[in-house]
């Protein structure tokens, strides 16, 4: 049985293990299909990722996914994106949530199904990439490792966060390019890979890891291999064309929406407020590191060994043969690590960026250690399974607290129920000042653009907009759910004065004070609404 051109090519043996190095060159055709046994392993890895998410399927939606859904709904209802509702993400993410919400008939909990589907895509894409670059045996092990570690609830893998969504599409783009490397007519494959890479970037700015892995490899081929320079440059051009096609749509839409607002949201805000050099959340890194170690530690160790194996095998080549394409896996791990560091937030779900490339290289290692591979696999995934089981057996009412130490999701549900039972036509609700998912649970469009703490404190004109919103009797919310004190949201005290003057507490729901508006604005220095 022949395998795709890769780091090793298999001898025909019962286990289809990859052992013998045979040079091949760009343009040689690979095996037309993955064998049945490898497909079975990949399906098993995908099934594992689904089963690990089932327990969390009906848990309350998380802050980020709920916020994205609320913004997507408001956009669909006519609110202007990046003006009336604001998030520091490209439009593709909101398009995805908007389409999913339409298909799901407005079901809030169904976004967990979307996370499940993208988790399957991530596993399959990772395994296909490894198959195309290394061979069947490595792809089988990679599928199982990825199926476990990429679905860990302590890394918020059950939520539809940007890292999971963009990472799955980026991995799919890399898989298409990896297969295209060995096709007789590869340009169409690289255009498709570029389109997927552009979509990944439209879901989150950090979705560049797969794109840079392929582009970096092609640039290296063009620079250091004269015989393959023209082919590499053509493929790089095809890849770039695919990316440019998607990004041009984002730019055109951004210009029509308001160029300055769009650019601030997708680039300027991150450069100015939060990245690894400015406003980095090092406390989050210290908090999330132990959980990431439990989930990814074993895979990381195997990935390091796999990177060495790939590098040593590539060094034995005298030219730039097809076998050296396996180095793309090493570049992928490096670009994913760069994406993780550059973000600066270091939230638990940021670690998902590393799950697929680590699993890919771990698959290489496991494919080379023979009969000891099952034991090593058990050691790699056992800590992740243990910590996941700890989450699953917890109190159903506080399962999200165990998963990612956030109790707001559990409280949002009863607050949303209270609001639904008391709202009258035209009533609206404001979350003081951040629990974004409540808007999704309550099916309430936000009246204030900023739904997360950092944006409330540092978003463009955030303070003035909040004072105008709460202080203007014509647009002010009837109810305020006080998740944080006004001084937390606004140290200047302006918001606190408005709340004390115009609102009174009517009840407390699961520890959250509900304030109701009872007086118009009297102070002309507070609350002059600007349309």
Coordinates of C-alpha atoms in Angstrom, one line a residue:
X1 CA 0.0 0.0 0.0
X2 CA 1.4 3.4 -1.0
X3 CA 1.1 6.5 1.2
X4 CA 1.1 10.1 0.2
X5 CA 4.5 11.6 -0.5
X6 CA 5.7 12.7 2.9
X7 CA 8.5 12.3 5.4
X8 CA 8.5 8.5 5.0
X9 CA 6.9 6.2 2.6
X10 CA 5.4 2.9 3.7
X11 CA 6.4 -0.6 2.9
X12 CA 3.5 -2.9 2.3
X13 CA 3.0 -4.5 5.7
X14 CA 0.0 -5.4 7.8
X15 CA 0.2 -2.4 10.1
X16 CA 0.9 0.1 7.3
X17 CA 3.5 1.8 9.4
X18 CA 5.8 4.4 7.9
X19 CA 9.4 3.3 7.9
X20 CA 11.4 3.7 4.7
X21 CA 12.5 7.1 3.4
X22 CA 12.1 7.5 -0.4
X23 CA 12.8 10.8 -2.1
X24 CA 10.0 12.3 -4.2
X25 CA 9.6 15.7 -5.8
X26 CA 7.1 18.5 -6.1
X27 CA 4.5 17.5 -8.6
X28 CA 4.6 13.7 -8.0
X29 CA 1.1 12.4 -7.5
X30 CA 0.2 11.0 -4.0
X31 CA -2.1 8.2 -3.1
X32 CA -5.6 9.1 -4.4
X33 CA -7.3 8.4 -1.0
X34 CA -6.8 7.7 2.6
X35 CA -7.1 4.0 3.3
X36 CA -10.1 2.6 5.2
X37 CA -8.2 2.0 8.4
X38 CA -6.9 5.5 8.6
X39 CA -10.4 6.8 7.9
X40 CA -11.7 4.7 10.8
X41 CA -9.1 6.2 13.2
X42 CA -9.9 9.7 12.0
X43 CA -13.6 9.0 12.6
X44 CA -12.8 7.7 16.0
X45 CA -10.9 10.9 16.8
X46 CA -13.8 13.0 15.6
X47 CA -16.2 10.9 17.7
X48 CA -14.0 11.4 20.8
X49 CA -14.2 15.2 20.3
X50 CA -18.0 15.0 20.1
X51 CA -18.4 12.8 23.1
X52 CA -16.2 15.1 25.2
X53 CA -18.5 18.0 24.4
X54 CA -21.8 16.3 25.0
X55 CA -21.8 16.8 28.7
X56 CA -21.4 20.6 28.2
X57 CA -24.0 20.8 25.4
X58 CA -26.8 22.2 27.6
X59 CA -24.6 24.2 30.1
X60 CA -25.2 28.0 30.0
X61 CA -23.5 29.8 27.1
X62 CA -20.2 31.4 27.8
X63 CA -19.4 35.1 27.9
X64 CA -17.7 35.3 24.5
X65 CA -20.0 33.1 22.5
X66 CA -23.0 34.7 24.0
X67 CA -21.7 38.2 23.3
X68 CA -20.9 37.3 19.7
X69 CA -24.4 35.9 19.3
X70 CA -26.0 39.0 20.9
X71 CA -24.1 41.3 18.5
X72 CA -24.9 39.2 15.5
X73 CA -28.6 39.4 16.4
X74 CA -28.5 43.1 16.9
X75 CA -26.7 43.5 13.5
X76 CA -29.4 41.4 11.9
X77 CA -32.0 43.7 13.5
X78 CA -30.6 46.8 11.8
X79 CA -28.0 48.0 14.3
X80 CA -24.8 49.2 12.6
X81 CA -21.8 47.0 13.3
X82 CA -18.8 48.8 14.9
X83 CA -21.0 51.7 15.8
X84 CA -24.2 50.6 17.6
X85 CA -22.7 47.2 18.6
X86 CA -18.9 46.8 18.8
X87 CA -16.4 44.0 19.1
X88 CA -12.7 43.8 18.3
X89 CA -13.2 41.0 15.7
X90 CA -13.6 40.9 11.9
X91 CA -17.0 40.6 10.3
X92 CA -16.6 37.0 9.4
X93 CA -17.2 35.9 13.0
X94 CA -20.4 37.9 13.2
X95 CA -21.6 36.6 9.8
X96 CA -21.0 33.0 11.0
X97 CA -23.1 33.6 14.2
X98 CA -25.7 35.5 12.3
X99 CA -26.1 32.6 9.8
X100 CA -26.1 30.0 12.5
X101 CA -28.7 31.8 14.5
X102 CA -30.9 32.0 11.4
X103 CA -30.5 28.3 10.7
X104 CA -31.2 27.4 14.3
X105 CA -34.3 29.5 14.5
X106 CA -32.9 31.7 17.3
X107 CA -31.9 28.9 19.6
X108 CA -29.3 30.2 21.9
X109 CA -28.0 26.8 23.2
X110 CA -27.5 25.6 19.6
X111 CA -24.2 27.5 19.3
X112 CA -22.7 24.6 21.3
X113 CA -23.6 22.4 18.3
X114 CA -21.6 24.8 16.2
X115 CA -18.6 24.4 18.5
X116 CA -19.0 20.7 18.3
X117 CA -19.1 20.8 14.4
X118 CA -16.0 23.0 14.2
X119 CA -14.2 20.7 16.7
X120 CA -14.8 17.8 14.3
X121 CA -13.4 19.9 11.4
X122 CA -10.3 20.6 13.5
X123 CA -9.6 16.9 14.2
X124 CA -10.2 15.8 10.6
X125 CA -8.1 18.6 9.1
X126 CA -5.2 17.9 11.5
X127 CA -5.3 14.2 10.6
X128 CA -5.5 14.9 6.9
X129 CA -2.6 17.3 7.1
X130 CA -0.4 14.7 8.8
X131 CA -1.5 12.0 6.3
X132 CA -0.5 14.2 3.4
X133 CA 2.9 15.2 4.8
X134 CA 4.0 12.1 6.8
X135 CA 1.7 9.1 6.3
X136 CA -1.1 6.9 7.5
X137 CA 0.3 5.8 10.9
X138 CA 1.1 9.3 12.1
X139 CA -2.3 10.6 10.9
X140 CA -4.1 7.9 13.0
X141 CA -2.3 8.8 16.2
X142 CA -2.7 12.5 15.5
X143 CA -6.5 12.1 15.1
X144 CA -6.9 10.5 18.5
X145 CA -4.6 12.9 20.4
X146 CA -6.3 15.9 18.8
X147 CA -9.8 14.5 19.5
X148 CA -9.0 14.4 23.2
X149 CA -6.9 17.6 23.8
X150 CA -8.8 19.9 21.5
X151 CA -12.1 19.2 23.4
X152 CA -11.0 19.8 27.0
X153 CA -13.7 21.8 28.9
X154 CA -11.1 23.5 31.1
X155 CA -9.8 25.2 28.0
X156 CA -13.3 26.3 27.0
X157 CA -13.2 23.9 24.0
X158 CA -17.0 23.3 24.3
X159 CA -17.7 27.0 23.6
X160 CA -17.8 28.6 20.2
X161 CA -14.8 30.8 20.9
X162 CA -12.8 32.5 18.2
X163 CA -9.7 30.3 18.7
X164 CA -11.7 27.1 18.1
X165 CA -13.6 28.5 15.1
X166 CA -10.7 30.2 13.3
X167 CA -8.3 27.4 14.3
X168 CA -10.5 24.8 12.7
X169 CA -10.8 26.7 9.4
X170 CA -7.1 27.5 9.4
X171 CA -6.3 23.8 9.9
X172 CA -8.6 23.0 7.0
X173 CA -6.7 25.4 4.8
X174 CA -3.4 23.8 5.8
X175 CA -4.8 20.4 5.0
X176 CA -5.9 21.5 1.5
X177 CA -2.4 22.9 0.8
X178 CA -0.7 19.8 2.2
X179 CA -2.7 17.6 -0.1
X180 CA -2.2 20.0 -3.0
X181 CA 1.6 19.7 -2.6
X182 CA 1.6 16.3 -4.2
X183 CA -1.1 16.9 -6.9
X184 CA -0.3 17.2 -10.6
X185 CA -2.3 20.4 -10.8
X186 CA -1.8 22.0 -7.4
X187 CA -2.7 25.7 -8.1
X188 CA -6.4 25.1 -7.6
X189 CA -5.6 23.5 -4.2
X190 CA -3.6 26.5 -3.2
X191 CA -6.3 28.9 -4.2
X192 CA -8.8 26.9 -2.1
X193 CA -6.3 26.9 0.8
X194 CA -5.9 30.7 0.5
X195 CA -9.7 31.1 0.6
X196 CA -9.9 29.0 3.8
X197 CA -7.0 30.9 5.3
X198 CA -8.8 34.2 4.6
X199 CA -12.0 32.9 6.2
X200 CA -9.9 31.9 9.3
X201 CA -8.6 35.5 9.5
X202 CA -12.1 36.8 9.1
X203 CA -13.1 34.8 12.2
X204 CA -10.3 36.0 14.3
X205 CA -7.1 37.9 13.7
X206 CA -5.0 35.1 15.2
X207 CA -6.1 32.6 12.6
X208 CA -3.0 33.1 10.6
X209 CA -1.0 30.0 11.8
X210 CA -1.9 27.7 8.9
X211 CA -1.4 30.4 6.3
X212 CA 2.0 31.4 7.6
X213 CA 3.1 27.7 7.8
X214 CA 2.3 27.2 4.1
X215 CA 3.5 30.6 2.9
X216 CA 6.7 30.3 4.9
X217 CA 7.4 26.9 3.4
X218 CA 6.8 28.1 -0.1
X219 CA 9.1 31.2 0.4
X220 CA 11.8 28.9 1.7
X221 CA 11.4 26.7 -1.3
X222 CA 11.7 29.7 -3.6
X223 CA 14.8 31.1 -1.9
X224 CA 16.8 27.9 -1.4
X225 CA 15.8 25.5 -4.2
X226 CA 16.5 26.8 -7.6
X227 CA 14.9 23.9 -9.4
X228 CA 11.6 24.4 -7.6
X229 CA 11.6 28.2 -7.4
X230 CA 9.1 28.8 -10.2
X231 CA 6.7 26.2 -9.0
X232 CA 6.9 27.5 -5.4
X233 CA 6.3 31.1 -6.6
X234 CA 3.2 30.1 -8.6
X235 CA 1.8 28.3 -5.6
X236 CA 2.5 31.2 -3.4
X237 CA 0.7 33.5 -5.9
X238 CA -2.3 31.2 -5.9
X239 CA -2.4 31.1 -2.1
X240 CA -2.2 34.9 -1.9
X241 CA -5.0 35.3 -4.4
X242 CA -7.3 33.1 -2.3
X243 CA -6.5 35.1 0.8
X244 CA -6.8 38.4 -1.0
X245 CA -10.2 37.5 -2.3
X246 CA -11.7 37.1 1.2
X247 CA -9.9 40.0 2.8
X248 CA -11.0 42.3 0.0
X249 CA -14.6 41.6 0.9
X250 CA -13.9 42.5 4.5
X251 CA -12.2 45.7 3.5
X252 CA -15.0 46.7 1.1
X253 CA -17.6 46.1 3.8
X254 CA -15.5 47.9 6.4
X255 CA -15.2 50.9 4.1
X256 CA -19.0 51.0 3.5
X257 CA -19.7 50.6 7.3
X258 CA -17.1 53.3 8.3
X259 CA -13.5 52.8 7.5
X260 CA -12.1 54.4 10.7
X261 CA -14.5 52.4 13.0
X262 CA -13.7 49.2 11.2
X263 CA -10.0 49.6 11.2
X264 CA -10.0 50.6 14.9
X265 CA -12.0 47.4 15.7
X266 CA -10.0 44.9 13.8
X267 CA -6.5 46.3 14.2
X268 CA -6.1 49.6 16.0
X269 CA -7.8 48.6 19.3
X270 CA -5.5 45.5 19.7
X271 CA -2.4 47.5 18.8
X272 CA -3.3 50.2 21.3
X273 CA -4.9 48.4 24.2
X274 CA -4.2 44.7 24.5
X275 CA -1.3 42.6 23.0
X276 CA 1.8 41.0 24.3
X277 CA 3.6 44.4 24.4
X278 CA 0.8 46.6 25.6
X279 CA -1.7 45.6 28.3
X280 CA -0.8 41.9 28.4
X281 CA -2.8 39.9 30.9
X282 CA 0.0 38.1 32.6
X283 CA -2.3 37.2 35.5
X284 CA -4.4 35.2 33.1
X285 CA -1.3 33.3 31.9
X286 CA -0.4 32.3 35.5
X287 CA -4.0 31.2 36.1
X288 CA -4.4 29.3 32.9
X289 CA -1.0 27.6 32.7
X290 CA -1.7 24.8 35.1
X291 CA -4.8 23.7 33.2
X292 CA -3.0 24.0 29.9
X293 CA -0.2 21.9 31.2
X294 CA -2.6 19.1 32.3
X295 CA -4.3 19.2 28.8
X296 CA -1.4 19.8 26.5
X297 CA 1.7 18.9 28.5
X298 CA 2.0 15.4 27.2
X299 CA 1.2 16.3 23.7
X300 CA 3.8 19.1 23.9
X301 CA 6.5 16.7 25.0
X302 CA 5.7 14.3 22.2
X303 CA 5.5 17.2 19.8
X304 CA 9.0 18.3 20.7
X305 CA 10.3 14.8 19.9
X306 CA 8.3 14.8 16.7
X307 CA 9.8 18.1 15.6
X308 CA 13.3 16.6 16.2
X309 CA 12.5 13.5 14.2
X310 CA 11.2 15.6 11.3
X311 CA 14.2 17.9 11.3
X312 CA 16.7 15.0 11.4
X313 CA 14.9 13.2 8.6
X314 CA 14.8 16.4 6.5
X315 CA 18.5 17.1 7.1
X316 CA 19.4 13.8 5.4
X317 CA 18.1 15.1 2.1
X318 CA 20.6 16.7 -0.3
X319 CA 18.0 18.6 -2.2
X320 CA 14.5 20.0 -1.4
X321 CA 12.5 16.8 -1.9
X322 CA 8.9 16.3 -1.2
X323 CA 9.8 14.5 2.0
X324 CA 11.0 17.7 3.5
X325 CA 7.4 19.1 3.3
X326 CA 6.9 17.5 6.7
X327 CA 8.8 20.4 8.2
X328 CA 5.6 22.4 7.6
X329 CA 4.3 20.7 10.8
X330 CA 7.2 22.3 12.7
X331 CA 6.5 25.7 11.2
X332 CA 2.8 25.3 12.0
X333 CA 3.6 24.7 15.7
X334 CA 5.9 27.8 15.7
X335 CA 3.3 30.1 14.0
X336 CA 0.6 28.8 16.4
X337 CA 2.8 29.6 19.3
X338 CA 3.4 33.1 17.9
X339 CA -0.4 33.6 17.5
X340 CA -0.8 32.6 21.2
X341 CA 1.8 35.0 22.4
X342 CA 0.9 38.0 20.3
X343 CA -2.7 38.1 21.5
X344 CA -1.7 39.1 25.0
X345 CA -5.0 38.0 26.7
X346 CA -3.8 34.5 27.7
X347 CA -7.3 33.4 28.4
X348 CA -7.8 29.6 28.7
X349 CA -9.3 29.3 25.3
X350 CA -6.1 30.9 23.8
X351 CA -4.3 27.6 24.4
X352 CA -6.6 25.9 21.9
X353 CA -4.4 27.5 19.2
X354 CA -1.7 24.9 20.1
X355 CA -3.8 21.8 20.3
X356 CA -3.8 20.9 16.6
X357 CA -0.1 21.5 15.7
X358 CA 1.0 19.7 18.9
X359 CA -1.3 16.8 18.1
X360 CA 0.2 16.6 14.6
X361 CA 3.8 16.4 15.8
X362 CA 2.8 14.0 18.6
X363 CA 1.3 11.7 15.9
X364 CA 4.7 11.7 14.2
X365 CA 6.4 10.6 17.4
X366 CA 3.8 7.9 18.2
X367 CA 4.1 6.5 14.7
X368 CA 7.8 5.9 15.3
X369 CA 7.9 4.1 18.6
X370 CA 6.2 0.8 17.6
X371 CA 4.4 -1.4 20.1
X372 CA 4.9 1.1 22.9
X373 CA 2.8 3.7 21.2
X374 CA -0.5 2.8 23.0
X375 CA 1.2 3.2 26.4
X376 CA 2.7 6.6 25.4
X377 CA -0.7 7.7 24.1
X378 CA -2.3 6.8 27.4
X379 CA 0.2 8.9 29.2
X380 CA -0.3 11.8 26.8
X381 CA -4.1 12.0 27.1
X382 CA -4.7 10.7 30.7
X383 CA -4.2 14.1 32.5
X384 CA -6.6 15.7 30.0
X385 CA -9.2 13.0 30.6
X386 CA -8.9 13.2 34.4
X387 CA -9.3 16.9 34.6
X388 CA -12.3 16.7 32.1
X389 CA -13.9 14.0 34.2
X390 CA -13.5 16.3 37.2
X391 CA -15.5 19.0 35.4
X392 CA -18.2 16.5 34.2
X393 CA -19.0 15.1 37.6
X394 CA -19.4 18.6 39.2
X395 CA -22.7 20.2 40.2
X396 CA -24.7 20.9 37.1
X397 CA -25.6 24.3 38.4
X398 CA -22.0 25.3 38.6
X399 CA -20.4 23.3 35.8
X400 CA -19.1 26.4 34.0
X401 CA -17.4 27.5 37.2
X402 CA -15.5 24.2 37.2
X403 CA -14.8 24.4 33.5
X404 CA -13.4 27.9 33.3
X405 CA -14.0 29.6 36.6
X406 CA -16.7 32.0 35.5
X407 CA -20.0 32.1 37.5
X408 CA -21.7 34.7 35.3
X409 CA -23.0 32.1 32.9
X410 CA -24.9 30.3 35.6
X411 CA -26.4 33.5 36.9
X412 CA -27.4 34.8 33.5
X413 CA -30.2 32.2 33.1
X414 CA -32.3 33.2 36.1
X415 CA -31.7 36.9 35.4
X416 CA -32.9 36.4 31.9
X417 CA -36.0 34.6 33.1
X418 CA -36.8 37.4 35.5
X419 CA -36.5 39.9 32.8
X420 CA -38.7 37.9 30.4
X421 CA -41.4 37.7 33.1
X422 CA -41.4 41.4 33.9
X423 CA -40.6 43.1 30.6
X424 CA -43.3 45.2 28.9
X425 CA -43.3 46.2 25.3
X426 CA -40.3 48.5 24.7
X427 CA -38.5 47.6 27.9
X428 CA -34.8 47.1 27.6
X429 CA -32.0 45.9 29.9
X430 CA -28.4 47.0 30.5
X431 CA -25.8 44.8 32.1
X432 CA -23.7 46.9 34.4
X433 CA -21.1 46.6 33.1
X434 CA -20.1 43.3 31.6
X435 CA -21.8 39.9 31.3
X436 CA -22.2 39.8 27.5
X437 CA -24.0 36.5 27.3
X438 CA -27.0 37.8 29.3
X439 CA -28.1 39.7 26.2
X440 CA -28.2 36.4 24.2
X441 CA -30.0 34.5 27.0
X442 CA -32.6 37.4 27.3
X443 CA -32.9 37.8 23.5
X444 CA -32.2 41.5 24.1
X445 CA -30.3 43.7 21.7
X446 CA -27.6 45.8 23.6
X447 CA -28.3 49.5 23.8
X448 CA -24.7 50.3 24.6
X449 CA -22.0 49.2 22.1
X450 CA -19.4 47.7 24.5
X451 CA -20.2 44.4 26.2
X452 CA -16.8 43.4 27.8
X453 CA -14.9 45.0 30.6
X454 CA -11.8 46.0 28.6
X455 CA -13.9 47.7 26.0
X456 CA -16.0 49.5 28.6
X457 CA -12.9 50.9 30.0
X458 CA -10.9 51.5 26.9
X459 CA -13.2 51.4 23.9
X460 CA -13.5 54.5 21.6
X461 CA -15.5 57.1 23.4
X462 CA -16.8 54.4 25.8
X463 CA -17.3 56.6 28.9
X464 CA -19.2 59.4 27.1
X465 CA -21.4 56.9 25.3
X466 CA -22.3 55.1 28.6
X467 CA -23.1 58.3 30.4
X468 CA -25.2 59.5 27.6
X469 CA -27.0 56.2 27.3
X470 CA -27.9 55.9 31.0
X471 CA -28.6 59.6 31.6
X472 CA -30.9 60.3 28.6
X473 CA -34.5 59.5 29.6
X474 CA -35.4 58.9 25.9
X475 CA -33.1 56.0 25.4
X476 CA -32.0 54.9 28.9
X477 CA -32.7 51.2 29.8
X478 CA -35.7 50.5 32.1
X479 CA -33.7 47.9 34.0
X480 CA -30.1 47.5 35.0
X481 CA -28.6 44.2 36.1
X482 CA -25.8 45.2 38.4
X483 CA -23.2 42.5 37.9
X484 CA -20.4 44.9 39.0
X485 CA -20.4 48.1 41.0
X486 CA -20.6 51.3 39.0
X487 CA -17.2 52.3 40.3
X488 CA -15.7 49.2 38.6
X489 CA -17.1 50.2 35.3
X490 CA -16.4 53.9 35.7
X491 CA -13.9 55.1 38.3
X492 CA -14.8 58.7 37.6
X493 CA -18.1 58.2 39.4
X494 CA -20.4 59.6 36.7
X495 CA -22.2 56.3 36.1
X496 CA -22.6 55.8 39.8
X497 CA -24.3 59.2 40.3
X498 CA -26.7 58.5 37.4
X499 CA -27.7 55.1 38.9
X500 CA -28.2 56.5 42.4
X501 CA -30.2 59.4 41.0
X502 CA -32.4 57.7 38.4
X503 CA -32.7 54.1 39.5
X504 CA -33.9 52.1 42.5
X505 CA -33.4 48.5 43.4
X506 CA -36.5 46.3 42.9
X507 CA -35.1 42.8 43.5
X508 CA -32.1 40.6 43.8
X509 CA -31.8 37.6 41.5
X510 CA -29.1 35.0 42.4
X511 CA -27.1 37.8 44.0
X512 CA -27.5 40.3 41.1
X513 CA -29.3 43.5 42.0
X514 CA -31.9 44.6 39.5
X515 CA -32.4 48.4 39.3
X516 CA -35.4 50.0 37.7
X517 CA -35.5 53.5 36.3
X518 CA -37.9 55.9 38.1
X519 CA -36.8 59.5 37.3
X520 CA -35.8 61.5 34.2
X521 CA -32.5 63.1 33.8
X522 CA -32.2 66.5 35.7
X523 CA -28.5 67.3 35.6
X524 CA -27.6 68.8 32.2
X525 CA -23.9 67.8 32.7
X526 CA -24.8 64.1 32.8
X527 CA -26.7 62.3 30.1
X528 CA -27.0 64.5 27.0
X529 CA -27.6 61.8 24.5
X530 CA -25.8 62.1 21.2
X531 CA -27.4 60.3 18.3

